[in-house]
Coordinates of C-alpha atoms in Angstrom, one line a residue:
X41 CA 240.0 114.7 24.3
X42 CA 240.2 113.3 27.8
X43 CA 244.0 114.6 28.1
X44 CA 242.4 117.8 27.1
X45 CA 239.4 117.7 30.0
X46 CA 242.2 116.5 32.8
X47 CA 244.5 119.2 31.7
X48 CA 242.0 122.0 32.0
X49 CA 240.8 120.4 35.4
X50 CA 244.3 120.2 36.6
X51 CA 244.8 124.3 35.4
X52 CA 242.0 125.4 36.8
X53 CA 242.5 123.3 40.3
X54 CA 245.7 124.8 40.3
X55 CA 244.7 128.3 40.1
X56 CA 241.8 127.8 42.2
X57 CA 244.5 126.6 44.7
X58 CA 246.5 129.9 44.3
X59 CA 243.5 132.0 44.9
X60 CA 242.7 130.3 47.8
X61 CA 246.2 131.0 49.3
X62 CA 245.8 134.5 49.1
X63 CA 246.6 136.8 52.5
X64 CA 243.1 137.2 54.4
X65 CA 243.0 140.9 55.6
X66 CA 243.3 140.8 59.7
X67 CA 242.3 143.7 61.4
X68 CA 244.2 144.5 64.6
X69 CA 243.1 144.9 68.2
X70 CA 243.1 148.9 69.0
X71 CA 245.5 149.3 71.5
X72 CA 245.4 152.6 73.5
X73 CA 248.0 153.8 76.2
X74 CA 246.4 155.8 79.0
X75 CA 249.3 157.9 79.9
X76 CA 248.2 160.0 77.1
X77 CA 244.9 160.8 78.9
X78 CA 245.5 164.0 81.7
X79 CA 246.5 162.6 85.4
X80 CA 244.6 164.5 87.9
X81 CA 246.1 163.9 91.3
X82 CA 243.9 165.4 94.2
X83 CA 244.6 166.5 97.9
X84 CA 242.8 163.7 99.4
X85 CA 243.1 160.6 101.8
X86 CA 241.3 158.7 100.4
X87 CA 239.6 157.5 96.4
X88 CA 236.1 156.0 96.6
X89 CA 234.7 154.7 93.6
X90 CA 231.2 153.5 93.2
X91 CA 230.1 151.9 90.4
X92 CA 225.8 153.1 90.2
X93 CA 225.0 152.1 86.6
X94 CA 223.6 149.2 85.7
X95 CA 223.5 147.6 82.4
X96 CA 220.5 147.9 80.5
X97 CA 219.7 144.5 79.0
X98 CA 217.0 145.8 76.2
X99 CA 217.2 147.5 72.9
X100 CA 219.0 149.3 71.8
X101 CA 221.6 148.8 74.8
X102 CA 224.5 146.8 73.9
X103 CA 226.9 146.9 77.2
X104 CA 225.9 144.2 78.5
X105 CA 227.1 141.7 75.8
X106 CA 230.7 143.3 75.1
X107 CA 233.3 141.4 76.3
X108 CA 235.2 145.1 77.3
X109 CA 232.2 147.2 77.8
X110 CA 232.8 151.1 77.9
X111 CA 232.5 150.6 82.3
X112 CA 236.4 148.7 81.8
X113 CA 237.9 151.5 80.2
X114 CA 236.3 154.3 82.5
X115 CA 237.2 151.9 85.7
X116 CA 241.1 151.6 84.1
X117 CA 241.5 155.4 83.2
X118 CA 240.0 156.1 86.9
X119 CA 242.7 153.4 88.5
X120 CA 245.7 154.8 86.1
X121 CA 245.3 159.0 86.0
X122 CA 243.2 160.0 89.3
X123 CA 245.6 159.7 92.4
X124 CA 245.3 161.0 95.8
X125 CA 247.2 162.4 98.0
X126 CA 247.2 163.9 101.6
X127 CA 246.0 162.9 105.2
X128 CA 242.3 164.6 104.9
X129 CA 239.5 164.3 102.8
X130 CA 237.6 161.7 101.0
X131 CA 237.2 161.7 97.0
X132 CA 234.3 160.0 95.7
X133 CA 233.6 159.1 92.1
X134 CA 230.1 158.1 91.0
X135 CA 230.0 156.5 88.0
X136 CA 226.2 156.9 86.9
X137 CA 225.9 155.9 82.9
X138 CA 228.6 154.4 81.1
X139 CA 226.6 152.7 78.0
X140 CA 226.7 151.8 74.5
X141 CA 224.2 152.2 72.1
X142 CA 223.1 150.1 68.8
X143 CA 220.4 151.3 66.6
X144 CA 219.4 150.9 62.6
X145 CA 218.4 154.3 61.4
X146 CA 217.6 155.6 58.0
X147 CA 221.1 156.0 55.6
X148 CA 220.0 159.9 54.2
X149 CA 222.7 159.7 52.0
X150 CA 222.1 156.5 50.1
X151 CA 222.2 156.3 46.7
X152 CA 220.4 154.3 44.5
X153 CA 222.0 151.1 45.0
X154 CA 223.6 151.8 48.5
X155 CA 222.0 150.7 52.0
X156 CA 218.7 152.2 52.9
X157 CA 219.6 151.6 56.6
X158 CA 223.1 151.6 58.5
X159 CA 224.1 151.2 62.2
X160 CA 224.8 154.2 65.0
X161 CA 226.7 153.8 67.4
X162 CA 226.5 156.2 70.7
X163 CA 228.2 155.7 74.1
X164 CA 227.7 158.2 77.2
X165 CA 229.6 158.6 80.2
X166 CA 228.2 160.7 83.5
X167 CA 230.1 160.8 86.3
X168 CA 229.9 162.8 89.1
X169 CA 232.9 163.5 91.1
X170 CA 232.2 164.7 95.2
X171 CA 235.1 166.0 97.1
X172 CA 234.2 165.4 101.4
X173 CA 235.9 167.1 104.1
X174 CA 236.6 164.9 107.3
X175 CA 233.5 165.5 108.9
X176 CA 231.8 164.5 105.6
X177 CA 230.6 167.9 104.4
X178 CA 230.7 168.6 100.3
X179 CA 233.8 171.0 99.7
X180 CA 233.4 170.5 96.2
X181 CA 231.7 168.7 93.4
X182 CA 230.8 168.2 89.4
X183 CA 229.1 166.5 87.3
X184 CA 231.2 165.9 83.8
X185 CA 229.5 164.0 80.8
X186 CA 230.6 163.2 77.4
X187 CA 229.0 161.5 74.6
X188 CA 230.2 160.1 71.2
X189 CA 228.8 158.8 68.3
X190 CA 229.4 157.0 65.0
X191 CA 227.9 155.4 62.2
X192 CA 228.8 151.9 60.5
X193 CA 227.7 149.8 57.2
X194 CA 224.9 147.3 58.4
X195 CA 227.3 144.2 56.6
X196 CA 230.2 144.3 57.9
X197 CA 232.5 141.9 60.0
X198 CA 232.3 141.4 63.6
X199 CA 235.8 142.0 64.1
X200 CA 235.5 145.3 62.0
X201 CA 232.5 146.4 64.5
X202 CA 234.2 145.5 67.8
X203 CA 237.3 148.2 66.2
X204 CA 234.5 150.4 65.6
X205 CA 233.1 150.3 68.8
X206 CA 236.4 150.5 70.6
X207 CA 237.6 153.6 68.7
X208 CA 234.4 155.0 69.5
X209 CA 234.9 154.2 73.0
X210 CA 238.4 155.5 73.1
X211 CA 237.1 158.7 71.7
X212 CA 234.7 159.6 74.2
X213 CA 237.0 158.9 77.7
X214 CA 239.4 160.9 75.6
X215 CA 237.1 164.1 75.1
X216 CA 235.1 162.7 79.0
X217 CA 238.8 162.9 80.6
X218 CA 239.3 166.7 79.2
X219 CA 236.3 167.9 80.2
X220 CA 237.0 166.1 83.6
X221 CA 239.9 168.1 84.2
X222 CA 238.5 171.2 82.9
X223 CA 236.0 171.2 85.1
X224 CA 237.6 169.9 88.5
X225 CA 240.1 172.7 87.9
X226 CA 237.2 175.5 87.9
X227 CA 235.1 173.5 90.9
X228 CA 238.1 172.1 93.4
X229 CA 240.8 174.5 92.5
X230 CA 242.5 174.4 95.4
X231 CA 242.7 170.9 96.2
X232 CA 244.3 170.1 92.9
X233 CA 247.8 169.3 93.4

């Protein structure tokens, strides 16, 4: 009877063991390549960027904790794919909201035994964009904005929310950099080179 006991003990630490072993699911980094984004390349002297937003540290702001907030990727696509070029003018980009949102709203279509309440996610980028002659007079502006949102399960990991969040990021400088050069085609036409 004791053989018995040890036996099944031995059985069942052995599969427990097995289980144990199995793969845990990791969820890679989302990597994104900017030269896929449009490069704008304006007949300037000069690139000016100034940086007016500040973090909002309240609710339901979350910026301000991300290790990569949505202000890094704007700043990198700005660096990579606007270039200047020329011996006049000044280009300014003012950067005035670049945040990310976190809220619990109402799940409208939860089931019986699905979450009442799930996450959104929004991020929002304004920038204005102010093309200066020499003597510092406007020769050309606009304003481009682009907003994105998504929605996530309350109960998830955190590694699955920081993909979420980046994709969601990633989306909106995607649709914020077409718009961009939509509309700095129709408002500085002819100092696009």
């Amino acid at each position: 009877m004791i053989a018995t006991n040890k036996l099944k003990f031995f059985i069942f630490f052995i599969i427990f063991g097995l289980y144990s072993c199995q793969e845990i699911e990791v969820l890679d980094k989302v990597a994104f390549n900017y030269d896929q984004l449009p490069k704008i390349i304006i007949s300037a002297e000069k690139k000016e960027l100034k940086n007016l937003y500040e973090s909002k540290l309240n609710e339901p702001y979350i910026d301000h904790s991300m290790i990569n907030p949505p202000i890094n990727f704007l700043n990198e696509w700005f660096n990579k794919n606007i270039n200047t070029i020329g011996s006049e003018n000044k280009f300014q980009i003012n950067i005035i909201e670049a945040s990310l949102k976190k809220s619990e709203i109402p799940n409208t279509d939860s089931k019986k035994y699905k979450e009442k309440f799930i996450f959104l996610y929004e991020t929002n980028f304004l920038v204005e964009f102010i093309l200066y002659d020499d003597s510092n007079f406007i020769i050309g502006n606009s304003v481009v904005e682009a907003k994105s949102t998504t929605t996530s399960s309350r109960y998830i990991s955190l590694q699955e929310s920081e993909k979420i969040i980046d994709i969601l990021i990633i989306n909106c400088l995607s649709d914020f950099a077409d718009k961009t050069q939509e509309l700095i085609n129709v408002h500085m036409k002819k100092y696009i080179l």
